[in-house]
Amino acid sequence: MRNPSRQPTPVEGPSPTPRPARRGGRRAQLAALLVPLLAAMVFTPALAAARPAQDAGEDTAQGSEEPDPELLAQGEELYTTGCSSCHGPDGRGERAPDGSLRGPSLTGAGEAGAFYYLATGRMPLANSEEQPQRKPPAYSPEEIDALVAYVSSLGDGPELPGVDITDADVAAGGATFRANCQACHSASGSGGALSYGRAAPRLAPATPEEVGAAVRVGPGQMPVFGRDTITDAELDDLAAYVEYLDDPADPGGLPIGRTGPIPEGFVAWLVGMVALLAFVAWIGTRDPLRRRRA
């Protein structure tokens, strides 16, 4: 018999979702996705077009500072008098009657090159075949500014970096110096011999501005170190370390000229061996001296 109290359990199926509600939800989701996409498509070209104009305006504002015409005129007069005979009236170099180069082109020297050679007294040069040596500048600071402005107007060369060693890291500058400069200028900055009869100069007299200019222009056989190799911050640290080499601390004793560990080691051996031989000779002559006195 069938138990009337026991009713069959109804099978529950999936509860149908009202179709209108589903469509409304999908429309809301599509709207949430499409509105930002359409906005991006509309505004991105406008922003992309406005950004170059803004960048161009910034570049124009940065490069809009033209040199003083009076300064350029003074620099041109000084250049014509003291530089054009070797570098040419247009700064593109000059050759002697035998075809040899009297002076290189200055179109790529820029502010950094002109400042380095003029501030260190390496230019003007009497004999172009000799390596320029540091000497007192031939021009006053005002005349150097005028010549730098005029030479930089002859072409597209490196700008004079603004070096600031106020908050520089001397230890970090020492690491940069050992990695890029020590091989030629020695560990103490006292200079060293190069190929073809040239020599890396001593760094002690160099100012931070001269160090920055030399790094960016690469005078003589020195390579050019751009910002991808030595950044502006690393250049500040490097200039501070070169400044420190003028009068470094000597916790280990006498510096012996700061010519480097190997020459200093030879000096120590030489002094030690001479002292040892003198001591041995003194010991060996004690008995004969006593016998003679007796």
mmCIF file of C-alpha atoms in Angstrom, residues 116-138 192 197-202 205:
data_model
loop_
_atom_site.group_PDB
_atom_site.id
_atom_site.type_symbol
_atom_site.label_atom_id
_atom_site.label_comp_id
_atom_site.label_asym_id
_atom_site.label_seq_id
_atom_site.Cartn_x
_atom_site.Cartn_y
_atom_site.Cartn_z
ATOM 1 C CA TYR A 116 88.615 73.610 -21.000
ATOM 2 C CA TYR A 117 91.397 74.755 -23.310
ATOM 3 C CA LEU A 118 91.076 78.442 -22.489
ATOM 4 C CA ALA A 119 90.603 78.155 -18.712
ATOM 5 C CA THR A 120 93.590 75.831 -18.350
ATOM 6 C CA GLY A 121 95.808 78.019 -20.532
ATOM 7 C CA ARG A 122 96.333 75.273 -23.112
ATOM 8 C CA MET A 123 95.179 77.661 -25.813
ATOM 9 C CA PRO A 124 96.460 79.706 -27.595
ATOM 10 C CA LEU A 125 99.247 77.309 -28.565
ATOM 11 C CA ALA A 126 102.483 78.466 -30.176
ATOM 12 C CA ASN A 127 103.313 75.120 -31.811
ATOM 13 C CA SER A 128 100.391 72.956 -32.872
ATOM 14 C CA GLU A 129 102.611 69.848 -33.042
ATOM 15 C CA GLU A 130 103.313 69.937 -29.313
ATOM 16 C CA GLN A 131 100.986 68.583 -26.666
ATOM 17 C CA PRO A 132 99.169 71.482 -24.983
ATOM 18 C CA GLN A 133 100.418 71.989 -21.439
ATOM 19 C CA ARG A 134 98.660 73.696 -18.560
ATOM 20 C CA LYS A 135 99.766 77.259 -17.931
ATOM 21 C CA PRO A 136 98.206 80.496 -16.695
ATOM 22 C CA PRO A 137 95.287 81.558 -18.903
ATOM 23 C CA ALA A 138 96.078 84.068 -21.600
ATOM 24 C CA GLY A 192 101.007 59.060 -16.363
ATOM 25 C CA GLY A 197 104.948 60.459 -26.597
ATOM 26 C CA ARG A 198 101.863 61.899 -24.906
ATOM 27 C CA ALA A 199 101.109 62.007 -21.207
ATOM 28 C CA ALA A 200 97.993 62.254 -19.075
ATOM 29 C CA PRO A 201 98.207 65.500 -17.098
ATOM 30 C CA ARG A 202 98.350 65.909 -13.358
ATOM 31 C CA PRO A 205 95.318 72.075 -10.308
#
